[in-house]
Amino acid sequence: MITVHVKYEIDPDRIEAFEEYGRRWVALVGRFEGTHHGYFLPSEGDTDIAYALFSFPSLAVYEQYRTDSARDRECRETIELARRTRCIHRYERRFLRPLDKTPNA
């Protein structure tokens, strides 16, 4: 399994647009064999940082998601929403793996 961690620098004055962007992606990722763990928005502290976590069974499945989502109408519309509203200034993507619960023998 591979989990994608995304750190967003957002415009706090456009949080509603970012929330809509996030809601759309939560629904869309499941279409491509992924599991979305949610978006995490500013509450206390920094007002311009948000996070998202979503997982795929493998890096190969994630790469297929990237290819397929680039062709998907709703995915493209969601990306356009972020561009049009400028709710996202930048983002960083990290790939994580879960710690195996069983020790190696």
PDB file of N, CA and C in Angstrom:
ATOM      1  N   MET A   1       0.841  -1.176   0.000  1.00  0.00           N
ATOM      2  CA  MET A   1       0.000   0.000   0.000  1.00  0.00           C
ATOM      3  C   MET A   1       0.886   1.239   0.000  1.00  0.00           C
ATOM      4  N   ILE A   2       0.377   2.296  -0.656  1.00  0.00           N
ATOM      5  CA  ILE A   2       1.060   3.590  -0.680  1.00  0.00           C
ATOM      6  C   ILE A   2       0.052   4.656  -0.232  1.00  0.00           C
ATOM      7  N   THR A   3       0.474   5.524   0.667  1.00  0.00           N
ATOM      8  CA  THR A   3      -0.382   6.629   1.110  1.00  0.00           C
ATOM      9  C   THR A   3       0.252   7.927   0.640  1.00  0.00           C
ATOM     10  N   VAL A   4      -0.574   8.756   0.067  1.00  0.00           N
ATOM     11  CA  VAL A   4      -0.125  10.052  -0.420  1.00  0.00           C
ATOM     12  C   VAL A   4      -0.523  11.100   0.623  1.00  0.00           C
ATOM     13  N   HIS A   5       0.450  11.876   1.049  1.00  0.00           N
ATOM     14  CA  HIS A   5       0.246  12.972   1.988  1.00  0.00           C
ATOM     15  C   HIS A   5       0.452  14.260   1.197  1.00  0.00           C
ATOM     16  N   VAL A   6      -0.545  15.115   1.177  1.00  0.00           N
ATOM     17  CA  VAL A   6      -0.435  16.376   0.456  1.00  0.00           C
ATOM     18  C   VAL A   6      -0.566  17.517   1.464  1.00  0.00           C
ATOM     19  N   LYS A   7       0.414  18.408   1.436  1.00  0.00           N
ATOM     20  CA  LYS A   7       0.384  19.626   2.247  1.00  0.00           C
ATOM     21  C   LYS A   7       0.063  20.773   1.299  1.00  0.00           C
ATOM     22  N   TYR A   8      -1.002  21.491   1.598  1.00  0.00           N
ATOM     23  CA  TYR A   8      -1.434  22.615   0.770  1.00  0.00           C
ATOM     24  C   TYR A   8      -1.160  23.928   1.477  1.00  0.00           C
ATOM     25  N   GLU A   9      -0.689  24.896   0.730  1.00  0.00           N
ATOM     26  CA  GLU A   9      -0.692  26.283   1.174  1.00  0.00           C
ATOM     27  C   GLU A   9      -1.898  26.903   0.487  1.00  0.00           C
ATOM     28  N   ILE A  10      -2.871  27.301   1.285  1.00  0.00           N
ATOM     29  CA  ILE A  10      -4.145  27.774   0.733  1.00  0.00           C
ATOM     30  C   ILE A  10      -4.341  29.258   1.034  1.00  0.00           C
ATOM     31  N   ASP A  11      -5.301  29.840   0.330  1.00  0.00           N
ATOM     32  CA  ASP A  11      -5.695  31.219   0.599  1.00  0.00           C
ATOM     33  C   ASP A  11      -6.805  31.180   1.644  1.00  0.00           C
ATOM     34  N   PRO A  12      -6.554  31.657   2.869  1.00  0.00           N
ATOM     35  CA  PRO A  12      -7.573  31.573   3.910  1.00  0.00           C
ATOM     36  C   PRO A  12      -8.842  32.369   3.580  1.00  0.00           C
ATOM     37  N   ASP A  13      -8.736  33.327   2.679  1.00  0.00           N
ATOM     38  CA  ASP A  13      -9.918  34.089   2.271  1.00  0.00           C
ATOM     39  C   ASP A  13     -10.762  33.323   1.251  1.00  0.00           C
ATOM     40  N   ARG A  14     -10.229  32.187   0.787  1.00  0.00           N
ATOM     41  CA  ARG A  14     -10.959  31.366  -0.200  1.00  0.00           C
ATOM     42  C   ARG A  14     -11.158  29.944   0.321  1.00  0.00           C
ATOM     43  N   ILE A  15     -11.317  29.833   1.640  1.00  0.00           N
ATOM     44  CA  ILE A  15     -11.443  28.517   2.267  1.00  0.00           C
ATOM     45  C   ILE A  15     -12.670  27.764   1.761  1.00  0.00           C
ATOM     46  N   GLU A  16     -13.751  28.470   1.464  1.00  0.00           N
ATOM     47  CA  GLU A  16     -14.955  27.797   0.972  1.00  0.00           C
ATOM     48  C   GLU A  16     -14.688  27.103  -0.360  1.00  0.00           C
ATOM     49  N   ALA A  17     -13.939  27.742  -1.219  1.00  0.00           N
ATOM     50  CA  ALA A  17     -13.593  27.127  -2.511  1.00  0.00           C
ATOM     51  C   ALA A  17     -12.708  25.908  -2.288  1.00  0.00           C
ATOM     52  N   PHE A  18     -11.758  26.007  -1.360  1.00  0.00           N
ATOM     53  CA  PHE A  18     -10.904  24.860  -1.069  1.00  0.00           C
ATOM     54  C   PHE A  18     -11.725  23.715  -0.479  1.00  0.00           C
ATOM     55  N   GLU A  19     -12.673  24.020   0.383  1.00  0.00           N
ATOM     56  CA  GLU A  19     -13.541  22.984   0.946  1.00  0.00           C
ATOM     57  C   GLU A  19     -14.310  22.262  -0.157  1.00  0.00           C
ATOM     58  N   GLU A  20     -14.809  22.988  -1.123  1.00  0.00           N
ATOM     59  CA  GLU A  20     -15.516  22.363  -2.252  1.00  0.00           C
ATOM     60  C   GLU A  20     -14.557  21.486  -3.053  1.00  0.00           C
ATOM     61  N   TYR A  21     -13.367  21.969  -3.303  1.00  0.00           N
ATOM     62  CA  TYR A  21     -12.328  21.202  -3.988  1.00  0.00           C
ATOM     63  C   TYR A  21     -12.080  19.885  -3.246  1.00  0.00           C
ATOM     64  N   GLY A  22     -11.907  19.967  -1.943  1.00  0.00           N
ATOM     65  CA  GLY A  22     -11.650  18.781  -1.132  1.00  0.00           C
ATOM     66  C   GLY A  22     -12.807  17.802  -1.141  1.00  0.00           C
ATOM     67  N   ARG A  23     -14.015  18.293  -0.989  1.00  0.00           N
ATOM     68  CA  ARG A  23     -15.192  17.408  -1.016  1.00  0.00           C
ATOM     69  C   ARG A  23     -15.267  16.630  -2.325  1.00  0.00           C
ATOM     70  N   ARG A  24     -14.971  17.318  -3.406  1.00  0.00           N
ATOM     71  CA  ARG A  24     -15.006  16.650  -4.714  1.00  0.00           C
ATOM     72  C   ARG A  24     -13.973  15.540  -4.795  1.00  0.00           C
ATOM     73  N   TRP A  25     -12.726  15.812  -4.360  1.00  0.00           N
ATOM     74  CA  TRP A  25     -11.683  14.795  -4.452  1.00  0.00           C
ATOM     75  C   TRP A  25     -11.961  13.609  -3.548  1.00  0.00           C
ATOM     76  N   VAL A  26     -12.527  13.843  -2.377  1.00  0.00           N
ATOM     77  CA  VAL A  26     -12.866  12.721  -1.493  1.00  0.00           C
ATOM     78  C   VAL A  26     -13.784  11.749  -2.232  1.00  0.00           C
ATOM     79  N   ALA A  27     -14.746  12.282  -2.959  1.00  0.00           N
ATOM     80  CA  ALA A  27     -15.667  11.430  -3.708  1.00  0.00           C
ATOM     81  C   ALA A  27     -15.001  10.803  -4.934  1.00  0.00           C
ATOM     82  N   LEU A  28     -14.101  11.520  -5.580  1.00  0.00           N
ATOM     83  CA  LEU A  28     -13.516  11.045  -6.839  1.00  0.00           C
ATOM     84  C   LEU A  28     -12.462   9.946  -6.663  1.00  0.00           C
ATOM     85  N   VAL A  29     -11.653  10.013  -5.629  1.00  0.00           N
ATOM     86  CA  VAL A  29     -10.539   9.073  -5.475  1.00  0.00           C
ATOM     87  C   VAL A  29     -11.022   7.620  -5.435  1.00  0.00           C
ATOM     88  N   GLY A  30     -12.168   7.377  -4.843  1.00  0.00           N
ATOM     89  CA  GLY A  30     -12.703   6.023  -4.764  1.00  0.00           C
ATOM     90  C   GLY A  30     -12.995   5.398  -6.117  1.00  0.00           C
ATOM     91  N   ARG A  31     -13.244   6.200  -7.113  1.00  0.00           N
ATOM     92  CA  ARG A  31     -13.485   5.691  -8.464  1.00  0.00           C
ATOM     93  C   ARG A  31     -12.264   5.017  -9.064  1.00  0.00           C
ATOM     94  N   PHE A  32     -11.106   5.343  -8.529  1.00  0.00           N
ATOM     95  CA  PHE A  32      -9.849   4.889  -9.108  1.00  0.00           C
ATOM     96  C   PHE A  32      -9.111   3.923  -8.178  1.00  0.00           C
ATOM     97  N   GLU A  33      -9.850   3.154  -7.402  1.00  0.00           N
ATOM     98  CA  GLU A  33      -9.316   2.146  -6.485  1.00  0.00           C
ATOM     99  C   GLU A  33      -8.597   2.724  -5.276  1.00  0.00           C
ATOM    100  N   GLY A  34      -8.822   4.001  -5.000  1.00  0.00           N
ATOM    101  CA  GLY A  34      -8.175   4.624  -3.854  1.00  0.00           C
ATOM    102  C   GLY A  34      -9.117   4.748  -2.674  1.00  0.00           C
ATOM    103  N   THR A  35      -8.537   5.021  -1.523  1.00  0.00           N
ATOM    104  CA  THR A  35      -9.281   5.299  -0.298  1.00  0.00           C
ATOM    105  C   THR A  35      -8.857   6.670   0.188  1.00  0.00           C
ATOM    106  N   HIS A  36      -9.812   7.582   0.260  1.00  0.00           N
ATOM    107  CA  HIS A  36      -9.482   8.930   0.739  1.00  0.00           C
ATOM    108  C   HIS A  36      -9.708   8.970   2.238  1.00  0.00           C
ATOM    109  N   HIS A  37      -8.715   9.465   2.966  1.00  0.00           N
ATOM    110  CA  HIS A  37      -8.800   9.540   4.420  1.00  0.00           C
ATOM    111  C   HIS A  37      -9.249  10.927   4.890  1.00  0.00           C
ATOM    112  N   GLY A  38      -9.437  11.834   3.952  1.00  0.00           N
ATOM    113  CA  GLY A  38      -9.985  13.131   4.279  1.00  0.00           C
ATOM    114  C   GLY A  38      -9.024  14.288   4.104  1.00  0.00           C
ATOM    115  N   TYR A  39      -9.615  15.457   4.184  1.00  0.00           N
ATOM    116  CA  TYR A  39      -8.884  16.722   4.187  1.00  0.00           C
ATOM    117  C   TYR A  39      -8.906  17.252   5.607  1.00  0.00           C
ATOM    118  N   PHE A  40      -7.834  17.890   5.988  1.00  0.00           N
ATOM    119  CA  PHE A  40      -7.691  18.427   7.329  1.00  0.00           C
ATOM    120  C   PHE A  40      -7.370  19.907   7.182  1.00  0.00           C
ATOM    121  N   LEU A  41      -8.321  20.730   7.636  1.00  0.00           N
ATOM    122  CA  LEU A  41      -8.273  22.169   7.411  1.00  0.00           C
ATOM    123  C   LEU A  41      -7.764  22.911   8.639  1.00  0.00           C
ATOM    124  N   PRO A  42      -7.290  24.131   8.449  1.00  0.00           N
ATOM    125  CA  PRO A  42      -6.797  24.908   9.585  1.00  0.00           C
ATOM    126  C   PRO A  42      -7.885  25.119  10.636  1.00  0.00           C
ATOM    127  N   SER A  43      -7.469  25.026  11.881  1.00  0.00           N
ATOM    128  CA  SER A  43      -8.381  25.290  12.987  1.00  0.00           C
ATOM    129  C   SER A  43      -7.719  26.277  13.952  1.00  0.00           C
ATOM    130  N   GLU A  44      -6.618  25.865  14.528  1.00  0.00           N
ATOM    131  CA  GLU A  44      -5.817  26.728  15.396  1.00  0.00           C
ATOM    132  C   GLU A  44      -4.430  26.829  14.775  1.00  0.00           C
ATOM    133  N   GLY A  45      -3.747  27.895  15.040  1.00  0.00           N
ATOM    134  CA  GLY A  45      -2.396  28.055  14.501  1.00  0.00           C
ATOM    135  C   GLY A  45      -2.432  28.602  13.087  1.00  0.00           C
ATOM    136  N   ASP A  46      -1.625  28.009  12.210  1.00  0.00           N
ATOM    137  CA  ASP A  46      -1.545  28.480  10.820  1.00  0.00           C
ATOM    138  C   ASP A  46      -2.931  28.471  10.179  1.00  0.00           C
ATOM    139  N   THR A  47      -3.252  29.538   9.462  1.00  0.00           N
ATOM    140  CA  THR A  47      -4.547  29.612   8.783  1.00  0.00           C
ATOM    141  C   THR A  47      -4.451  29.296   7.302  1.00  0.00           C
ATOM    142  N   ASP A  48      -3.235  29.047   6.834  1.00  0.00           N
ATOM    143  CA  ASP A  48      -3.055  28.848   5.394  1.00  0.00           C
ATOM    144  C   ASP A  48      -2.489  27.473   5.030  1.00  0.00           C
ATOM    145  N   ILE A  49      -2.549  26.519   5.958  1.00  0.00           N
ATOM    146  CA  ILE A  49      -2.028  25.177   5.706  1.00  0.00           C
ATOM    147  C   ILE A  49      -3.154  24.160   5.893  1.00  0.00           C
ATOM    148  N   ALA A  50      -3.283  23.263   4.914  1.00  0.00           N
ATOM    149  CA  ALA A  50      -4.251  22.167   4.984  1.00  0.00           C
ATOM    150  C   ALA A  50      -3.549  20.897   4.513  1.00  0.00           C
ATOM    151  N   TYR A  51      -4.127  19.760   4.868  1.00  0.00           N
ATOM    152  CA  TYR A  51      -3.534  18.470   4.513  1.00  0.00           C
ATOM    153  C   TYR A  51      -4.593  17.539   3.938  1.00  0.00           C
ATOM    154  N   ALA A  52      -4.123  16.576   3.158  1.00  0.00           N
ATOM    155  CA  ALA A  52      -4.985  15.496   2.677  1.00  0.00           C
ATOM    156  C   ALA A  52      -4.186  14.205   2.715  1.00  0.00           C
ATOM    157  N   LEU A  53      -4.888  13.110   2.966  1.00  0.00           N
ATOM    158  CA  LEU A  53      -4.287  11.774   2.952  1.00  0.00           C
ATOM    159  C   LEU A  53      -5.187  10.852   2.150  1.00  0.00           C
ATOM    160  N   PHE A  54      -4.581  10.106   1.225  1.00  0.00           N
ATOM    161  CA  PHE A  54      -5.330   9.085   0.502  1.00  0.00           C
ATOM    162  C   PHE A  54      -4.388   7.959   0.133  1.00  0.00           C
ATOM    163  N   SER A  55      -4.939   6.756   0.030  1.00  0.00           N
ATOM    164  CA  SER A  55      -4.123   5.560  -0.178  1.00  0.00           C
ATOM    165  C   SER A  55      -4.559   4.788  -1.408  1.00  0.00           C
ATOM    166  N   PHE A  56      -3.594   4.046  -1.954  1.00  0.00           N
ATOM    167  CA  PHE A  56      -3.834   3.134  -3.068  1.00  0.00           C
ATOM    168  C   PHE A  56      -3.149   1.811  -2.742  1.00  0.00           C
ATOM    169  N   PRO A  57      -3.639   0.726  -3.307  1.00  0.00           N
ATOM    170  CA  PRO A  57      -3.044  -0.579  -3.011  1.00  0.00           C
ATOM    171  C   PRO A  57      -1.565  -0.677  -3.374  1.00  0.00           C
ATOM    172  N   SER A  58      -1.118   0.103  -4.362  1.00  0.00           N
ATOM    173  CA  SER A  58       0.291   0.054  -4.780  1.00  0.00           C
ATOM    174  C   SER A  58       0.635   1.333  -5.522  1.00  0.00           C
ATOM    175  N   LEU A  59       1.915   1.553  -5.728  1.00  0.00           N
ATOM    176  CA  LEU A  59       2.363   2.705  -6.505  1.00  0.00           C
ATOM    177  C   LEU A  59       1.870   2.599  -7.942  1.00  0.00           C
ATOM    178  N   ALA A  60       1.818   1.388  -8.477  1.00  0.00           N
ATOM    179  CA  ALA A  60       1.327   1.188  -9.851  1.00  0.00           C
ATOM    180  C   ALA A  60      -0.138   1.613  -9.973  1.00  0.00           C
ATOM    181  N   VAL A  61      -0.949   1.291  -8.974  1.00  0.00           N
ATOM    182  CA  VAL A  61      -2.359   1.695  -9.009  1.00  0.00           C
ATOM    183  C   VAL A  61      -2.459   3.215  -8.894  1.00  0.00           C
ATOM    184  N   TYR A  62      -1.631   3.818  -8.061  1.00  0.00           N
ATOM    185  CA  TYR A  62      -1.605   5.286  -7.958  1.00  0.00           C
ATOM    186  C   TYR A  62      -1.230   5.908  -9.300  1.00  0.00           C
ATOM    187  N   GLU A  63      -0.225   5.373  -9.954  1.00  0.00           N
ATOM    188  CA  GLU A  63       0.192   5.918 -11.250  1.00  0.00           C
ATOM    189  C   GLU A  63      -0.931   5.786 -12.281  1.00  0.00           C
ATOM    190  N   GLN A  64      -1.681   4.684 -12.233  1.00  0.00           N
ATOM    191  CA  GLN A  64      -2.827   4.525 -13.139  1.00  0.00           C
ATOM    192  C   GLN A  64      -3.900   5.556 -12.815  1.00  0.00           C
ATOM    193  N   TYR A  65      -4.123   5.816 -11.521  1.00  0.00           N
ATOM    194  CA  TYR A  65      -5.060   6.855 -11.089  1.00  0.00           C
ATOM    195  C   TYR A  65      -4.659   8.210 -11.681  1.00  0.00           C
ATOM    196  N   ARG A  66      -3.374   8.533 -11.638  1.00  0.00           N
ATOM    197  CA  ARG A  66      -2.915   9.814 -12.190  1.00  0.00           C
ATOM    198  C   ARG A  66      -3.235   9.902 -13.680  1.00  0.00           C
ATOM    199  N   THR A  67      -3.006   8.838 -14.401  1.00  0.00           N
ATOM    200  CA  THR A  67      -3.292   8.812 -15.836  1.00  0.00           C
ATOM    201  C   THR A  67      -4.791   8.925 -16.095  1.00  0.00           C
ATOM    202  N   ASP A  68      -5.560   8.087 -15.402  1.00  0.00           N
ATOM    203  CA  ASP A  68      -7.006   8.050 -15.640  1.00  0.00           C
ATOM    204  C   ASP A  68      -7.703   9.324 -15.168  1.00  0.00           C
ATOM    205  N   SER A  69      -7.274   9.868 -14.041  1.00  0.00           N
ATOM    206  CA  SER A  69      -7.932  11.079 -13.530  1.00  0.00           C
ATOM    207  C   SER A  69      -7.661  12.278 -14.435  1.00  0.00           C
ATOM    208  N   ALA A  70      -6.524  12.289 -15.111  1.00  0.00           N
ATOM    209  CA  ALA A  70      -6.213  13.379 -16.039  1.00  0.00           C
ATOM    210  C   ALA A  70      -7.187  13.394 -17.215  1.00  0.00           C
ATOM    211  N   ARG A  71      -7.794  12.264 -17.515  1.00  0.00           N
ATOM    212  CA  ARG A  71      -8.753  12.161 -18.615  1.00  0.00           C
ATOM    213  C   ARG A  71     -10.203  12.311 -18.170  1.00  0.00           C
ATOM    214  N   ASP A  72     -10.432  12.234 -16.863  1.00  0.00           N
ATOM    215  CA  ASP A  72     -11.787  12.233 -16.318  1.00  0.00           C
ATOM    216  C   ASP A  72     -12.361  13.654 -16.275  1.00  0.00           C
ATOM    217  N   ARG A  73     -13.558  13.825 -16.784  1.00  0.00           N
ATOM    218  CA  ARG A  73     -14.190  15.147 -16.854  1.00  0.00           C
ATOM    219  C   ARG A  73     -14.346  15.776 -15.468  1.00  0.00           C
ATOM    220  N   GLU A  74     -14.877  15.033 -14.498  1.00  0.00           N
ATOM    221  CA  GLU A  74     -15.098  15.610 -13.168  1.00  0.00           C
ATOM    222  C   GLU A  74     -13.778  15.958 -12.473  1.00  0.00           C
ATOM    223  N   CYS A  75     -12.768  15.163 -12.686  1.00  0.00           N
ATOM    224  CA  CYS A  75     -11.454  15.476 -12.107  1.00  0.00           C
ATOM    225  C   CYS A  75     -10.900  16.759 -12.711  1.00  0.00           C
ATOM    226  N   ARG A  76     -11.000  16.874 -14.019  1.00  0.00           N
ATOM    227  CA  ARG A  76     -10.516  18.094 -14.678  1.00  0.00           C
ATOM    228  C   ARG A  76     -11.305  19.317 -14.207  1.00  0.00           C
ATOM    229  N   GLU A  77     -12.624  19.171 -14.020  1.00  0.00           N
ATOM    230  CA  GLU A  77     -13.439  20.287 -13.527  1.00  0.00           C
ATOM    231  C   GLU A  77     -13.021  20.691 -12.113  1.00  0.00           C
ATOM    232  N   THR A  78     -12.659  19.720 -11.300  1.00  0.00           N
ATOM    233  CA  THR A  78     -12.230  20.010  -9.934  1.00  0.00           C
ATOM    234  C   THR A  78     -10.893  20.750  -9.927  1.00  0.00           C
ATOM    235  N   ILE A  79      -9.989  20.333 -10.768  1.00  0.00           N
ATOM    236  CA  ILE A  79      -8.712  21.052 -10.898  1.00  0.00           C
ATOM    237  C   ILE A  79      -8.954  22.472 -11.398  1.00  0.00           C
ATOM    238  N   GLU A  80      -9.856  22.616 -12.338  1.00  0.00           N
ATOM    239  CA  GLU A  80     -10.195  23.946 -12.861  1.00  0.00           C
ATOM    240  C   GLU A  80     -10.807  24.828 -11.774  1.00  0.00           C
ATOM    241  N   LEU A  81     -11.609  24.251 -10.881  1.00  0.00           N
ATOM    242  CA  LEU A  81     -12.162  25.005  -9.759  1.00  0.00           C
ATOM    243  C   LEU A  81     -11.036  25.634  -8.944  1.00  0.00           C
ATOM    244  N   ALA A  82     -10.015  24.859  -8.628  1.00  0.00           N
ATOM    245  CA  ALA A  82      -8.889  25.395  -7.847  1.00  0.00           C
ATOM    246  C   ALA A  82      -8.143  26.472  -8.618  1.00  0.00           C
ATOM    247  N   ARG A  83      -7.955  26.261  -9.908  1.00  0.00           N
ATOM    248  CA  ARG A  83      -7.264  27.276 -10.724  1.00  0.00           C
ATOM    249  C   ARG A  83      -8.076  28.567 -10.798  1.00  0.00           C
ATOM    250  N   ARG A  84      -9.353  28.413 -11.059  1.00  0.00           N
ATOM    251  CA  ARG A  84     -10.228  29.579 -11.238  1.00  0.00           C
ATOM    252  C   ARG A  84     -10.345  30.396  -9.950  1.00  0.00           C
ATOM    253  N   THR A  85     -10.482  29.716  -8.815  1.00  0.00           N
ATOM    254  CA  THR A  85     -10.674  30.428  -7.547  1.00  0.00           C
ATOM    255  C   THR A  85      -9.362  30.820  -6.880  1.00  0.00           C
ATOM    256  N   ARG A  86      -8.257  30.212  -7.332  1.00  0.00           N
ATOM    257  CA  ARG A  86      -6.942  30.460  -6.741  1.00  0.00           C
ATOM    258  C   ARG A  86      -6.922  30.197  -5.241  1.00  0.00           C
ATOM    259  N   CYS A  87      -7.647  29.151  -4.844  1.00  0.00           N
ATOM    260  CA  CYS A  87      -7.705  28.802  -3.423  1.00  0.00           C
ATOM    261  C   CYS A  87      -6.442  28.086  -2.962  1.00  0.00           C
ATOM    262  N   ILE A  88      -5.662  27.537  -3.900  1.00  0.00           N
ATOM    263  CA  ILE A  88      -4.416  26.839  -3.566  1.00  0.00           C
ATOM    264  C   ILE A  88      -3.250  27.639  -4.132  1.00  0.00           C
ATOM    265  N   HIS A  89      -2.324  28.000  -3.250  1.00  0.00           N
ATOM    266  CA  HIS A  89      -1.112  28.708  -3.696  1.00  0.00           C
ATOM    267  C   HIS A  89      -0.050  27.719  -4.164  1.00  0.00           C
ATOM    268  N   ARG A  90       0.110  26.636  -3.411  1.00  0.00           N
ATOM    269  CA  ARG A  90       1.087  25.606  -3.759  1.00  0.00           C
ATOM    270  C   ARG A  90       0.777  24.359  -2.953  1.00  0.00           C
ATOM    271  N   TYR A  91       1.391  23.258  -3.361  1.00  0.00           N
ATOM    272  CA  TYR A  91       1.243  22.030  -2.588  1.00  0.00           C
ATOM    273  C   TYR A  91       2.504  21.190  -2.699  1.00  0.00           C
ATOM    274  N   GLU A  92       2.676  20.326  -1.716  1.00  0.00           N
ATOM    275  CA  GLU A  92       3.787  19.373  -1.672  1.00  0.00           C
ATOM    276  C   GLU A  92       3.183  17.985  -1.518  1.00  0.00           C
ATOM    277  N   ARG A  93       3.701  17.035  -2.258  1.00  0.00           N
ATOM    278  CA  ARG A  93       3.184  15.664  -2.224  1.00  0.00           C
ATOM    279  C   ARG A  93       4.279  14.739  -1.709  1.00  0.00           C
ATOM    280  N   ARG A  94       3.914  13.882  -0.746  1.00  0.00           N
ATOM    281  CA  ARG A  94       4.839  12.884  -0.206  1.00  0.00           C
ATOM    282  C   ARG A  94       4.187  11.512  -0.315  1.00  0.00           C
ATOM    283  N   PHE A  95       5.013  10.509  -0.492  1.00  0.00           N
ATOM    284  CA  PHE A  95       4.536   9.132  -0.578  1.00  0.00           C
ATOM    285  C   PHE A  95       5.020   8.389   0.657  1.00  0.00           C
ATOM    286  N   LEU A  96       4.076   7.792   1.356  1.00  0.00           N
ATOM    287  CA  LEU A  96       4.373   7.126   2.620  1.00  0.00           C
ATOM    288  C   LEU A  96       3.938   5.666   2.549  1.00  0.00           C
ATOM    289  N   ARG A  97       4.538   4.861   3.390  1.00  0.00           N
ATOM    290  CA  ARG A  97       4.113   3.471   3.505  1.00  0.00           C
ATOM    291  C   ARG A  97       3.812   3.198   4.970  1.00  0.00           C
ATOM    292  N   PRO A  98       2.814   2.382   5.227  1.00  0.00           N
ATOM    293  CA  PRO A  98       2.498   2.080   6.629  1.00  0.00           C
ATOM    294  C   PRO A  98       3.550   1.158   7.232  1.00  0.00           C
ATOM    295  N   LEU A  99       3.756   1.293   8.492  1.00  0.00           N
ATOM    296  CA  LEU A  99       4.650   0.408   9.225  1.00  0.00           C
ATOM    297  C   LEU A  99       3.978  -0.948   9.350  1.00  0.00           C
ATOM    298  N   ASP A 100       4.647  -1.992   8.941  1.00  0.00           N
ATOM    299  CA  ASP A 100       4.124  -3.344   9.050  1.00  0.00           C
ATOM    300  C   ASP A 100       4.001  -3.684  10.538  1.00  0.00           C
ATOM    301  N   LYS A 101       2.871  -4.245  10.921  1.00  0.00           N
ATOM    302  CA  LYS A 101       2.628  -4.575  12.336  1.00  0.00           C
ATOM    303  C   LYS A 101       3.416  -5.780  12.799  1.00  0.00           C
ATOM    304  N   THR A 102       3.879  -6.610  11.898  1.00  0.00           N
ATOM    305  CA  THR A 102       4.620  -7.811  12.290  1.00  0.00           C
ATOM    306  C   THR A 102       6.110  -7.583  12.090  1.00  0.00           C
ATOM    307  N   PRO A 103       6.908  -7.947  13.066  1.00  0.00           N
ATOM    308  CA  PRO A 103       8.362  -7.776  12.910  1.00  0.00           C
ATOM    309  C   PRO A 103       8.907  -8.776  11.897  1.00  0.00           C
ATOM    310  N   ASN A 104       9.991  -8.381  11.258  1.00  0.00           N
ATOM    311  CA  ASN A 104      10.656  -9.286  10.303  1.00  0.00           C
ATOM    312  C   ASN A 104      11.362 -10.398  11.087  1.00  0.00           C
ATOM    313  N   ALA A 105      11.256 -11.580  10.585  1.00  0.00           N
ATOM    314  CA  ALA A 105      11.909 -12.718  11.274  1.00  0.00           C
ATOM    315  C   ALA A 105      13.198 -13.072  10.595  1.00  0.00           C
TER     316      ALA A 105
END
